[in-house]
PDB file of C-alpha atoms in Angstrom:
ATOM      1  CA  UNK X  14     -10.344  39.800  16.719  1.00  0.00           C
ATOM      2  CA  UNK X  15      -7.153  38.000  15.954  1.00  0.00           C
ATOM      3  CA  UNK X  16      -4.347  39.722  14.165  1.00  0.00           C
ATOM      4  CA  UNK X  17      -3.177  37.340  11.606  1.00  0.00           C
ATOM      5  CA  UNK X  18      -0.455  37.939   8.667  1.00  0.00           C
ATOM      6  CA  UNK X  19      -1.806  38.872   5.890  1.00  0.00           C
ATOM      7  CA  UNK X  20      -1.155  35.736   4.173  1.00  0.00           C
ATOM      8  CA  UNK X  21      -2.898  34.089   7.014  1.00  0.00           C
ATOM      9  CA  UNK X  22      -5.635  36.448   7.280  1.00  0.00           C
ATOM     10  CA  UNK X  23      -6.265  35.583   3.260  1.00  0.00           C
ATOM     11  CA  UNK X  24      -7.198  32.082   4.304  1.00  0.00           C
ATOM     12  CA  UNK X  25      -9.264  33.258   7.240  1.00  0.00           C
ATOM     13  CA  UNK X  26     -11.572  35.634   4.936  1.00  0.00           C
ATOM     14  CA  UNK X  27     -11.826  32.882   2.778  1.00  0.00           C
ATOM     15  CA  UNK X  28     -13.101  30.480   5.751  1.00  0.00           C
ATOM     16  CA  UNK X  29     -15.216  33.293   7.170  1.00  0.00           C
ATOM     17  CA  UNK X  30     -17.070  34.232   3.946  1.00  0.00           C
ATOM     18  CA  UNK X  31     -18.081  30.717   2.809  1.00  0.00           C
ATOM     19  CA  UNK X  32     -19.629  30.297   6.528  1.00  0.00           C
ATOM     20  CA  UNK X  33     -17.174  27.339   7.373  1.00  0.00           C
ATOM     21  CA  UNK X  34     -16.964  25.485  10.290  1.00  0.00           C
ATOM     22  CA  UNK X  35     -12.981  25.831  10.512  1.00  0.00           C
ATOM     23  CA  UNK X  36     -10.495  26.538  13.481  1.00  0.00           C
ATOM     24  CA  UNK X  37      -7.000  28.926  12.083  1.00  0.00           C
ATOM     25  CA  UNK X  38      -4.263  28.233  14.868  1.00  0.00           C
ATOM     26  CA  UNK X  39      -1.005  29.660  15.154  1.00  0.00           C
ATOM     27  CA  UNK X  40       2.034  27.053  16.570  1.00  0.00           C
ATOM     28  CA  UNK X  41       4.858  29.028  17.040  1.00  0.00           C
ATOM     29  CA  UNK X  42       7.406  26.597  16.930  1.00  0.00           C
ATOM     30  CA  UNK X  43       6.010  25.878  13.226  1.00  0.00           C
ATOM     31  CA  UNK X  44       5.043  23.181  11.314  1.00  0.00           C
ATOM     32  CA  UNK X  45       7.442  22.545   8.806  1.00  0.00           C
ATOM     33  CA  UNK X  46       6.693  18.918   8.392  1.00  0.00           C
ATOM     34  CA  UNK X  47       3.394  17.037   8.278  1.00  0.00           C
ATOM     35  CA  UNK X  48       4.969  14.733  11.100  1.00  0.00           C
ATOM     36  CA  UNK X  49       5.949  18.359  13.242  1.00  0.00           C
ATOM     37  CA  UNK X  50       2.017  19.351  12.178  1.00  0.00           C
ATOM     38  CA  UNK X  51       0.160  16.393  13.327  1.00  0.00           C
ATOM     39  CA  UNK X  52       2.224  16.405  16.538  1.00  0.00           C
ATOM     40  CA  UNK X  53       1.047  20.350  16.817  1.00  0.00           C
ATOM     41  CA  UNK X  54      -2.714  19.486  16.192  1.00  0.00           C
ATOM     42  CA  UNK X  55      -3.339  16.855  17.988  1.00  0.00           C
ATOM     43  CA  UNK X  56      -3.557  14.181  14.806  1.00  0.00           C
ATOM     44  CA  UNK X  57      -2.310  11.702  12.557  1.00  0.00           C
ATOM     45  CA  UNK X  58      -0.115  12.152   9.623  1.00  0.00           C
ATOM     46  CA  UNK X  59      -2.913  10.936   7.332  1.00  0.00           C
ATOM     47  CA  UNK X  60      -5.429  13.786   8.556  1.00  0.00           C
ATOM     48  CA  UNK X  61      -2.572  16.889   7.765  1.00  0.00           C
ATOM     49  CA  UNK X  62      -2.898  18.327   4.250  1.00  0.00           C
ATOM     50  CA  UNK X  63      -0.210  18.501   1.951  1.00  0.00           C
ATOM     51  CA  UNK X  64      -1.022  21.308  -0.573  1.00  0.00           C
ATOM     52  CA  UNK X  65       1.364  20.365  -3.508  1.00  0.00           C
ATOM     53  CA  UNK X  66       1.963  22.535  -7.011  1.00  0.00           C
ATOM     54  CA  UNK X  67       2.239  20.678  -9.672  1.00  0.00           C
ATOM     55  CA  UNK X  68       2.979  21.938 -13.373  1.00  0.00           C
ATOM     56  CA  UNK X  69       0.793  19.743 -15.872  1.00  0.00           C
ATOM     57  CA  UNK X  70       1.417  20.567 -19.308  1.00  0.00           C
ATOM     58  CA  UNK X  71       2.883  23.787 -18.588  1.00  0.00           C
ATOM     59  CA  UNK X  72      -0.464  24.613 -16.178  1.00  0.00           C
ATOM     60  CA  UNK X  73      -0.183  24.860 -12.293  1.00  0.00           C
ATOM     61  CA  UNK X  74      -2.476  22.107 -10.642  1.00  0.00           C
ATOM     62  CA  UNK X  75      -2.776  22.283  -6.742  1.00  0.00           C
ATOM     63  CA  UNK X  76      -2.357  18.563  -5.297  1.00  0.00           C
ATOM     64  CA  UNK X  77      -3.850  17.860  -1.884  1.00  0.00           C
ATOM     65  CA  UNK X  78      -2.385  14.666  -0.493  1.00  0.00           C
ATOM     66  CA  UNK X  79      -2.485  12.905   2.996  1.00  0.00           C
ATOM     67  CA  UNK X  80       1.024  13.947   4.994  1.00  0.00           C
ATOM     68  CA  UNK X  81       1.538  10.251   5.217  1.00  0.00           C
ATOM     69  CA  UNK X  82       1.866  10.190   1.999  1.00  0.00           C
ATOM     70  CA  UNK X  83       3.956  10.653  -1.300  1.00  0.00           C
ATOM     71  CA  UNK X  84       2.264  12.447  -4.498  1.00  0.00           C
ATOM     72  CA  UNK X  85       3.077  10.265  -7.471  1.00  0.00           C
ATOM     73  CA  UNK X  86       3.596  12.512 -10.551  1.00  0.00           C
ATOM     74  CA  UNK X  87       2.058  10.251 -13.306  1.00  0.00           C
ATOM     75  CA  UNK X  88      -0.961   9.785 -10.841  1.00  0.00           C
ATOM     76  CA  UNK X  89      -1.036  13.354 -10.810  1.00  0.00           C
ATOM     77  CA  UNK X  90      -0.648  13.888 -14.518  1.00  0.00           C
ATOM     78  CA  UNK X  91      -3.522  11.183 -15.218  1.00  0.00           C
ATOM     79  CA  UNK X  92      -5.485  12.581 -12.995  1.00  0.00           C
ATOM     80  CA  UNK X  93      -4.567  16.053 -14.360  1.00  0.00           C
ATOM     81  CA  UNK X  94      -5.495  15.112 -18.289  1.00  0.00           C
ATOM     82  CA  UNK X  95      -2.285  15.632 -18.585  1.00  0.00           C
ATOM     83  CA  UNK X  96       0.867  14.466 -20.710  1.00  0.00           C
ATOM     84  CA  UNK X  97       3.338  15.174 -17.492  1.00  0.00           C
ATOM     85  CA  UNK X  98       3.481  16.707 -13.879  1.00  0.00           C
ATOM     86  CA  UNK X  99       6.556  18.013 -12.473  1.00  0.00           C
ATOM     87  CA  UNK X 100       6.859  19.362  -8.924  1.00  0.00           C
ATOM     88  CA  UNK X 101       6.755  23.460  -9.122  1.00  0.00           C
ATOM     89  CA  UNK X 102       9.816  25.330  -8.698  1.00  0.00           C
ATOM     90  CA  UNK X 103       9.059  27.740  -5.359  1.00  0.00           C
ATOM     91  CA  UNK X 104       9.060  30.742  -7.912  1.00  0.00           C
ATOM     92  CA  UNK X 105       6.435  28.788  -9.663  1.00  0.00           C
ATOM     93  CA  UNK X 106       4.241  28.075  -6.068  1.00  0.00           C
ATOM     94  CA  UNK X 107       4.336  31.831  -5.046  1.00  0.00           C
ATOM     95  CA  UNK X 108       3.117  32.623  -8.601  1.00  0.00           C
ATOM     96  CA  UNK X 109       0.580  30.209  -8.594  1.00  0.00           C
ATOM     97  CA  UNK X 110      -0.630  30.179  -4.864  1.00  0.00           C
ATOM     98  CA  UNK X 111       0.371  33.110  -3.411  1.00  0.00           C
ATOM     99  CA  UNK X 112       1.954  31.556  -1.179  1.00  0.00           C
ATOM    100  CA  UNK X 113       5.511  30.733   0.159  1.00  0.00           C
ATOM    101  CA  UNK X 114       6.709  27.231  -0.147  1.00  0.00           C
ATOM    102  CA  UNK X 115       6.472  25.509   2.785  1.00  0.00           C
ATOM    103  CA  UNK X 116       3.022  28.215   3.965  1.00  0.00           C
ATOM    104  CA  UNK X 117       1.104  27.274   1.093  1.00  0.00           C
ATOM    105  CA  UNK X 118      -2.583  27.007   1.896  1.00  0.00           C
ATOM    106  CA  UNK X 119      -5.371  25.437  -0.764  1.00  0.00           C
ATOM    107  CA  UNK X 120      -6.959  28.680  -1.242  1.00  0.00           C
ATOM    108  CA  UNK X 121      -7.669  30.926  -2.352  1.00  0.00           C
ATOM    109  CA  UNK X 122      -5.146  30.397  -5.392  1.00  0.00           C
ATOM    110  CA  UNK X 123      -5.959  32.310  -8.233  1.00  0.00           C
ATOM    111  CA  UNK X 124      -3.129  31.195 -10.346  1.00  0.00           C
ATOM    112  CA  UNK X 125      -3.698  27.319 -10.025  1.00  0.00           C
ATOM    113  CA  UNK X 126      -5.897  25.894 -13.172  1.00  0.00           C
ATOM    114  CA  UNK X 127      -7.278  23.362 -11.257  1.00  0.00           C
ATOM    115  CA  UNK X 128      -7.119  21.231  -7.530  1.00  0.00           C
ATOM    116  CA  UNK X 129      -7.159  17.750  -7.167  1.00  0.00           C
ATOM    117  CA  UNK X 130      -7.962  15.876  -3.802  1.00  0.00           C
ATOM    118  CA  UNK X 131      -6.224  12.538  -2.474  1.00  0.00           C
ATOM    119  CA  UNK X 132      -9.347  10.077  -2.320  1.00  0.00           C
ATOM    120  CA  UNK X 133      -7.656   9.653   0.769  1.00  0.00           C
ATOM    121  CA  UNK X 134      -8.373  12.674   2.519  1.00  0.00           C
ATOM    122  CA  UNK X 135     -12.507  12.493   2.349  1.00  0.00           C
ATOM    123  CA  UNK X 136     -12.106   9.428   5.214  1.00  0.00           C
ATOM    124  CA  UNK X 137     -11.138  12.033   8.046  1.00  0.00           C
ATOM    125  CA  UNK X 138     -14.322  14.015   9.805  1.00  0.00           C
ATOM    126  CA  UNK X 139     -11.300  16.853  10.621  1.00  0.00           C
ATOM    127  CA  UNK X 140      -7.980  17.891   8.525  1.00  0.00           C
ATOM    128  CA  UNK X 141      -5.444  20.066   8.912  1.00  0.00           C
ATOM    129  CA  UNK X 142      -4.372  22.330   5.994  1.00  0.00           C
ATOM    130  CA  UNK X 143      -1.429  24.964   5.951  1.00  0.00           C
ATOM    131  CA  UNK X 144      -3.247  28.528   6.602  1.00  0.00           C
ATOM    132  CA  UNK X 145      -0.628  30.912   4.368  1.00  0.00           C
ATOM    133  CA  UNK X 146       2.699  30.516   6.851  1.00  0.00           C
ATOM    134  CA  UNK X 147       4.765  27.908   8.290  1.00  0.00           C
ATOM    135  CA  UNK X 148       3.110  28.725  11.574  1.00  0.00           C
ATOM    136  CA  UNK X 149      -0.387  28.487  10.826  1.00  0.00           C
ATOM    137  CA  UNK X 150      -3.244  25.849  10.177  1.00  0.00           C
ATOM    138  CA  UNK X 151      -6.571  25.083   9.480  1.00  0.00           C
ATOM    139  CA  UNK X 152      -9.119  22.309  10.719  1.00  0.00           C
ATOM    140  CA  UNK X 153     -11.693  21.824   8.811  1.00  0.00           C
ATOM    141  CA  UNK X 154     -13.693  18.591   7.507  1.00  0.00           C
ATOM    142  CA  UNK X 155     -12.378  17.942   3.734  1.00  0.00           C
ATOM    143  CA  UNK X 156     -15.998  18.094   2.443  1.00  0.00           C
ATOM    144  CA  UNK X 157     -15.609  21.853   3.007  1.00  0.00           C
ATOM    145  CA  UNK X 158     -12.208  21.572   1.734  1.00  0.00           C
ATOM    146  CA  UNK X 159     -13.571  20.352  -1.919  1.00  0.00           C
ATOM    147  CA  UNK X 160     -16.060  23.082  -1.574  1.00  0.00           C
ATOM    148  CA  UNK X 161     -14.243  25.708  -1.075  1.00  0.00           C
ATOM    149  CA  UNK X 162     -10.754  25.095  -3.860  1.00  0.00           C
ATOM    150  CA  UNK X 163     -13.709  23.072  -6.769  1.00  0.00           C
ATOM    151  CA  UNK X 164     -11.488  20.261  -6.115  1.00  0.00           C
ATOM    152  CA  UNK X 165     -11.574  16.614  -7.854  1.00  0.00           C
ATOM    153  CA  UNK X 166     -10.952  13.526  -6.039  1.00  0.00           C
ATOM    154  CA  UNK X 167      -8.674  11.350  -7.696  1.00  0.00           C
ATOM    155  CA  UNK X 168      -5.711   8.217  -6.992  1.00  0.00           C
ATOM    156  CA  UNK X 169      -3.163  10.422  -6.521  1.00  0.00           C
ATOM    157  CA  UNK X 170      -0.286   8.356  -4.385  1.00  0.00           C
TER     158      UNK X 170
END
């Protein structure tokens, strides 16, 4: 068995547990960027995850958008029920997530009130989503993705 950090091996309980059909990789010269990911994996830009924290009305909402693609904050909000979205402050992501900025993974996120998916994403048979460091991901087809964080699709570039 792989030794993963133990933000990393948070995401690969998760995986395990709910029986999914996922692949956690490590790239050690990181991932920083969804261009630097989809070169790592093997993709396209559109099939890499951004996981985005949002504050909507004072709430933390998890945003999973395409990395060929920009979040639009009143999309978000809308799509959120909410009045406004700004983009979390990285003391507000680690709060929320668990997570470091820039290793944030879609689950498991106790702190977020709610996930919403990019209509975008549920094209792809595979994505790629950050697996809890700047060095790790996870493939996985987005159906399980909306399984596993109760997400909503919505418009949200």
């Amino acid at each position: 068995m792989e030794s993963w950090p133990e933000p990393v091996a948070r995401v690969a309980e998760v995986l395990r547990r709910a029986g999914v059909d996922a692949r956690v990789e490590e790239f050690p010269e990181g991932t920083p960027t969804a261009s630097a990911a989809a070169k790592a994996v093997g993709s396209s830009r559109a099939q890499i995850v951004k996981s985005l924290v949002f504050i909507c009305d004072g709430r933390p909402t998890l945003a999973l958008v395409p990395g060929d693609r920009r979040a639009d904050e009143l999309k978000v909000a809308a799509a959120a029920g909410a009045r406004y979205a700004r983009v979390a402050r990285p003391d507000e992501v680690l709060a929320a997530t668990g997570f470091e900025p820039g290793g944030v993974a879609p689950f498991p996120a106790a702190g977020v009130a709610q996930v919403l998916l990019s209509e975008e994403l549920l094209v792809h048979d595979r994505i790629w989503i950050g697996a809890g460091s700047e060095r790790h991901m996870a493939g996985l087809s987005p159906v399980d993705l909306a399984r596993l964080t109760q997400a909503r699709s919505a418009d949200l570039t």
